[in-house]
Amino acid sequence: MSSSSRIAVLLRVVLLPLGLIGATVAGLGSYFEANDDMALAWLFSGVIAAKPVASVPLYFHGYGHLLAAAYAALPALPWFGLLLGLGLSVATVLVFAVLDHVLRARWRGVAGVGALVLFFGLAWLEHWLWFSYVRVGLLLAGAGVLFAAQRPGRRGTLAVGLAVLLAAWLMRPSLAVMGFGAALPAAWWLAGSWRRAAPVLLGGASILALATAVAAFLQTPEQAHTQARDRYFARILDFDQLQPRPRYTADSLGTSAVSLWLMGDSTLVNEALCQRAYRFDARSFYGREVPAKLRLRAGLLVRDYFPVLLVLAATALAVWRQRKRPVAVDFWLVQAAYVGALVFLAGVLKLPPRLELPLLDFWLLANLVYVLRPAAAGSRGMPGPVAAERTFPLWQLRGAALLACGAVALYGVKTWHRHQVLSAERRRHEAALSVLRHRGAGAVRIVAGPNDFLKSLSPFRAYSVGPGPVLLLSGWPSHDASQARLRRALSGTADQTECLRRLARLPTYSAPPRALWVLTPETARWLARRFRFDGAPMLLYPEGSPLANDTALAARVYHIQPWPEH
C-alpha cells in the first residue's frame, strides 16, 4: 500500500470517526441512558459509599481499582465517563476499519466516505447521544471480533481483536459473550470460511471461557450471594417472570420493597424471600406477558430504528432477487437467527435500546459484508457481491433513493427532538442535584426513590452533591456490600432499619440540618410501614413542593420524628 493510500485509510478509519464523535458530543451532547451508569460512577468515586469502591460484583473487573484510585487522586474529573468514552471510541474506530475494508471493494473516494458518514448518522450516533456502559461493552466485544476476522491469518490483528474482547469482558462478562455471539455471522463472512475464521472464533471462545473460570474461582461467598440476588431481582423487575405471592406480613413488606427497588434491608429482602414469596406462572407469563412485551417492543423498534430496518430489508431483497437461493441458505439462516434472538430477548428477557441497537448494528454489518464482499469470495465457495444495478430496474433504484432520502431526513428530525428532550431532562435533574447539594451540605443525605435524577446526566462531567455522606436506599447499589459498611460508619450498625432509626434522631430543622431525607411518597409510606413492623412507629411528613419543582421525579424533602403519643 502506498503512503498516500495509507494516509487516506487513516483519514477514513481514524480521523473521520473521531471527528464525527466530536461533532456529535459538541453539537447534540451525550446523556446517560439509565441511572445505572451514574450509580456506578458514584460507587467508584465514593459519593454513595464510605470511600471509593474498587470492586463491584458483575461489573468492571480490574477497572474498578483503577477508577477508585483515579477518583481518590483527582475527584473533580469524570473518570468513569472518560473510560467508557475511550472504550466506545475504540469500538467506533474498529468498526469503521472493518466497514471501510468492505466498502472499498465497491465504493472509493467521496462515495465511500459518504457511506461511512451515513452509517454513523443512522446506526451509530445514538450510542454517543444515549450513553451507556452496556452499549460500550457489547460494541467493544463485537468490534474486536470483526477487526480480527477481517484479516485472517495476521497475528497482530488477531492479538488486537482478542485483547479488545477481553477488555469488554472485564466491563461485564455477559455483555462480552453477547457481543461475541452477535458478531459471529459477520466474522464468518469476513474471513471467507469457517476454517479461516477458526483462529478468531476459537481464540475468542477460549478467552471468554478462561476468564469466566478464573472469575468463578476467585469469587468470594459474599459476591456469590450478591449475584444470586441480582438474578432474582432481574427476573422480578426486569423480565417480569416472577410474580409476588406473599404469605406473611414480612413477605408483604419484602415484596413491596423489591417493587420499589428498596433492596438494602437484608432482613426482609434476601434469597429466602425470593424463593418463598415469588412464583413463576408459565401460563400467565407466556400467554400474557410475552405477547404484551413483544407488541410493545415491536412498535418501539419500528419507531426508533426504521432506517436500519429499511437497510436490512433492502439487503435481504437484494439477496432474494439474485435467484441463487440454494447458495444463500446461510444468509437466510442468519436472518432467522437474528430475528429469533431479538424475539427471545424482547419477549422472555428484556430488550432496552442500549441492547437493541448494538444487536441491530451487528446484524446490519453482517448483511453488508454478505452483499458487498469482494467477488474473489466466490472462489472460496461463497457468492460474490450483489449487483444492485443488475438486480433491480432503474425506476426501482430511483424510488429506493427517494425513500432513503426521506428516511434520513425523518431520522434527523427525530434525533434532534431526542436531543431536545434529553437536554431538558438533564437541566431538571441537575437542578435537583443542586438542591440536594445546597440544602444538605455537610448533612447525612438519605435518598430513596428518585433514582431517575441520575438519568440523562452528562458522562463527561463529574457530579458532586457536596460534602457529607449520601445513603442511597433504592436501586441495585442499595444491596451492594459497600452500603453495609457505610451504614456501620454512619450509625455503628450495618442493619438498615436500625441505622435509619438512629439517623432519624438527627435534627432536620436546624440550619444547616444534620440530616436531609429525600423520599418519594411511595418510599416514605413503605418506611413508615417498616418502622411499625418491629419497633416504635415514626412519623414522616413532606415539606413544600417536589425537589427543584420537578413533578416527574415526585421527590420531596421529608422530616421524620417519633410518632406522638397523644
Coordinates of N, CA, C and O in Angstrom, one line a residue, residues 300-311 406-412 414:
L300 N -41.9 0.0 19.2 CA -40.8 0.9 19.5 C -39.6 0.7 18.5 O -38.9 1.6 18.2
L301 N -39.4 -0.6 18.1 CA -38.4 -0.9 17.2 C -38.6 -0.2 15.9 O -37.7 0.4 15.3
V302 N -39.8 -0.2 15.3 CA -40.1 0.4 14.1 C -40.0 1.9 14.2 O -39.4 2.6 13.4
R303 N -40.5 2.5 15.3 CA -40.4 3.9 15.6 C -39.0 4.4 15.7 O -38.6 5.5 15.1
D304 N -38.1 3.7 16.4 CA -36.8 4.2 16.8 C -35.7 3.9 15.7 O -34.8 4.6 15.6
Y305 N -35.9 2.7 15.0 CA -34.8 2.3 14.2 C -35.2 1.9 12.8 O -34.7 1.0 12.1
F306 N -36.2 2.7 12.2 CA -36.7 2.4 10.9 C -35.6 2.5 9.8 O -35.7 1.8 8.8
P307 N -34.6 3.5 9.9 CA -33.6 3.5 8.8 C -32.8 2.2 8.8 O -32.5 1.6 7.7
V308 N -32.4 1.6 9.9 CA -31.7 0.4 10.0 C -32.5 -0.8 9.4 O -32.1 -1.6 8.7
L309 N -33.8 -0.8 9.8 CA -34.7 -1.8 9.3 C -34.9 -1.8 7.8 O -34.9 -2.8 7.1
L310 N -34.9 -0.5 7.3 CA -35.0 -0.4 5.8 C -33.8 -0.9 5.1 O -33.9 -1.6 4.1
V311 N -32.6 -0.7 5.6 CA -31.4 -1.2 5.0 C -31.3 -2.7 5.1 O -30.9 -3.4 4.2
G406 N -35.9 10.4 2.3 CA -37.0 10.7 3.2 C -36.7 10.1 4.6 O -36.9 10.8 5.6
A407 N -36.2 8.9 4.6 CA -35.9 8.2 5.9 C -34.8 9.0 6.7 O -34.8 9.1 7.9
V408 N -33.7 9.4 5.9 CA -32.6 10.1 6.5 C -33.1 11.4 7.1 O -32.8 11.8 8.3
A409 N -34.0 12.2 6.4 CA -34.5 13.4 6.9 C -35.3 13.2 8.1 O -35.2 14.0 9.1
L410 N -36.2 12.2 8.0 CA -37.1 12.0 9.2 C -36.3 11.5 10.4 O -36.6 12.0 11.5
Y411 N -35.3 10.7 10.2 CA -34.5 10.3 11.4 C -33.7 11.5 11.9 O -33.4 11.5 13.1
G412 N -33.3 12.4 11.1 CA -32.6 13.6 11.6 C -33.5 14.4 12.5 O -33.1 14.9 13.5
K414 N -36.1 13.3 14.1 CA -36.3 12.5 15.3 C -35.1 12.6 16.3 O -35.2 12.8 17.5

